[in-house]
Amino acid sequence: MMKIYFPKIVLSSGIFVMCGCSSVMTHTGGQEGYYPGTKASYEMLTDSDTSWGYKPFVALDMPLTAVMDTVLLPWDMFRDDKSLKSRVEASESKNLATNSVIPPAQ
């Protein structure tokens, strides 16, 4: 009985582990917004600096990333990002707004 289910369990757990690599990376990296993994995969596919050997893997992972982003959509809607990256970006945009109002010294 176990011999029948073991390959199916291994295959399904392998697919589950590979599901949405870009989504997991972007959610742990502090990126904000909806569907950040799918956006990152699309940017990798359209970027000319991405290696030709890497693009097929990104294309295969993109539907799984979209599924994982859909599963994590409630988390994206209700999270309040306090990561270091977002705090630095907010500080830089505030400084840029302040510096654009102050005229340069002569």
Coordinates of C-alpha atoms in Angstrom, one line a residue:
M1 CA 0.0 0.0 0.0
M2 CA 2.8 2.4 0.9
K3 CA 4.6 1.6 -2.4
I4 CA 1.7 3.1 -4.3
Y5 CA 1.5 6.4 -2.4
F6 CA 5.2 7.0 -1.9
P7 CA 6.0 8.3 -5.4
K8 CA 2.9 10.5 -5.4
I9 CA 3.8 11.9 -2.1
V10 CA 7.4 12.6 -3.2
L11 CA 6.3 14.2 -6.4
S12 CA 3.6 16.4 -4.9
S13 CA 5.9 17.6 -2.1
G14 CA 8.6 18.3 -4.6
I15 CA 6.2 20.4 -6.6
F16 CA 5.0 22.2 -3.5
V17 CA 8.6 23.0 -2.4
M18 CA 9.4 24.4 -5.9
C19 CA 6.2 26.4 -6.0
G20 CA 6.7 30.2 -6.3
C21 CA 10.4 30.7 -5.7
S22 CA 10.2 34.3 -6.8
S23 CA 7.2 35.0 -4.6
V24 CA 9.0 33.6 -1.5
M25 CA 12.2 35.6 -2.3
T26 CA 10.3 38.9 -2.8
H27 CA 8.2 38.4 0.3
T28 CA 11.2 37.8 2.5
G29 CA 13.1 40.6 0.9
G30 CA 10.8 43.3 2.0
Q31 CA 9.2 44.3 -1.3
E32 CA 5.8 45.9 -1.1
G33 CA 2.8 45.8 -3.4
Y34 CA 0.6 43.1 -4.8
Y35 CA 2.0 40.2 -6.7
P36 CA 5.7 41.2 -6.1
G37 CA 7.0 37.8 -7.2
T38 CA 5.2 37.8 -10.5
K39 CA 6.5 41.3 -11.2
A40 CA 10.0 40.3 -10.4
S41 CA 9.7 37.3 -12.7
Y42 CA 8.4 39.4 -15.5
E43 CA 11.2 41.9 -15.0
M44 CA 13.8 39.1 -15.2
L45 CA 12.2 37.8 -18.4
T46 CA 12.2 41.2 -20.1
D47 CA 15.6 42.2 -18.8
S48 CA 18.4 41.9 -21.4
D49 CA 21.0 41.3 -18.6
T50 CA 19.4 38.1 -17.5
S51 CA 21.2 35.0 -18.8
W52 CA 19.6 33.0 -21.5
G53 CA 20.1 29.8 -19.4
Y54 CA 18.2 31.3 -16.5
K55 CA 15.1 32.6 -18.5
P56 CA 13.5 29.1 -19.1
F57 CA 13.5 28.4 -15.3
V58 CA 11.9 31.8 -14.6
A59 CA 9.3 31.1 -17.3
L60 CA 8.5 27.7 -15.7
D61 CA 8.3 29.2 -12.3
M62 CA 6.2 32.2 -13.2
P63 CA 2.7 30.4 -13.1
L64 CA 3.6 28.8 -9.8
T65 CA 4.8 32.2 -8.5
A66 CA 1.5 33.8 -9.5
V67 CA -0.4 31.0 -7.6
M68 CA 1.8 31.6 -4.5
D69 CA 1.3 35.4 -4.8
T70 CA -2.5 34.8 -4.9
V71 CA -2.2 32.7 -1.8
L72 CA -0.2 35.4 -0.1
L73 CA -2.5 38.2 -1.3
P74 CA -4.2 38.6 2.1
W75 CA -0.8 39.0 3.7
D76 CA 0.1 41.7 1.2
M77 CA -3.1 43.6 1.9
F78 CA -2.7 43.7 5.6
R79 CA 1.0 43.9 6.3
D80 CA 2.7 47.0 7.4
D81 CA 6.3 46.9 6.0
K82 CA 8.8 48.2 8.5
S83 CA 11.9 46.7 6.9
L84 CA 15.2 48.5 6.8
K85 CA 14.9 48.9 3.0
S86 CA 11.5 50.6 3.1
R87 CA 12.6 52.9 6.0
V88 CA 15.7 54.0 4.0
E89 CA 13.6 54.5 0.8
A90 CA 11.1 56.7 2.8
S91 CA 13.9 58.7 4.3
E92 CA 15.6 59.2 1.0
S93 CA 12.4 60.4 -0.7
K94 CA 11.8 62.8 2.2
N95 CA 15.3 64.2 1.9
L96 CA 14.9 64.5 -1.9
A97 CA 11.7 66.5 -1.4
T98 CA 13.4 68.8 1.2
N99 CA 16.4 69.3 -1.0
S100 CA 14.3 70.2 -4.1
V101 CA 12.7 73.1 -2.1
I102 CA 15.9 74.5 -0.8
P103 CA 17.9 76.4 -3.4
P104 CA 21.6 75.5 -3.9
A105 CA 24.2 77.6 -2.2
Q106 CA 26.0 80.0 -4.5

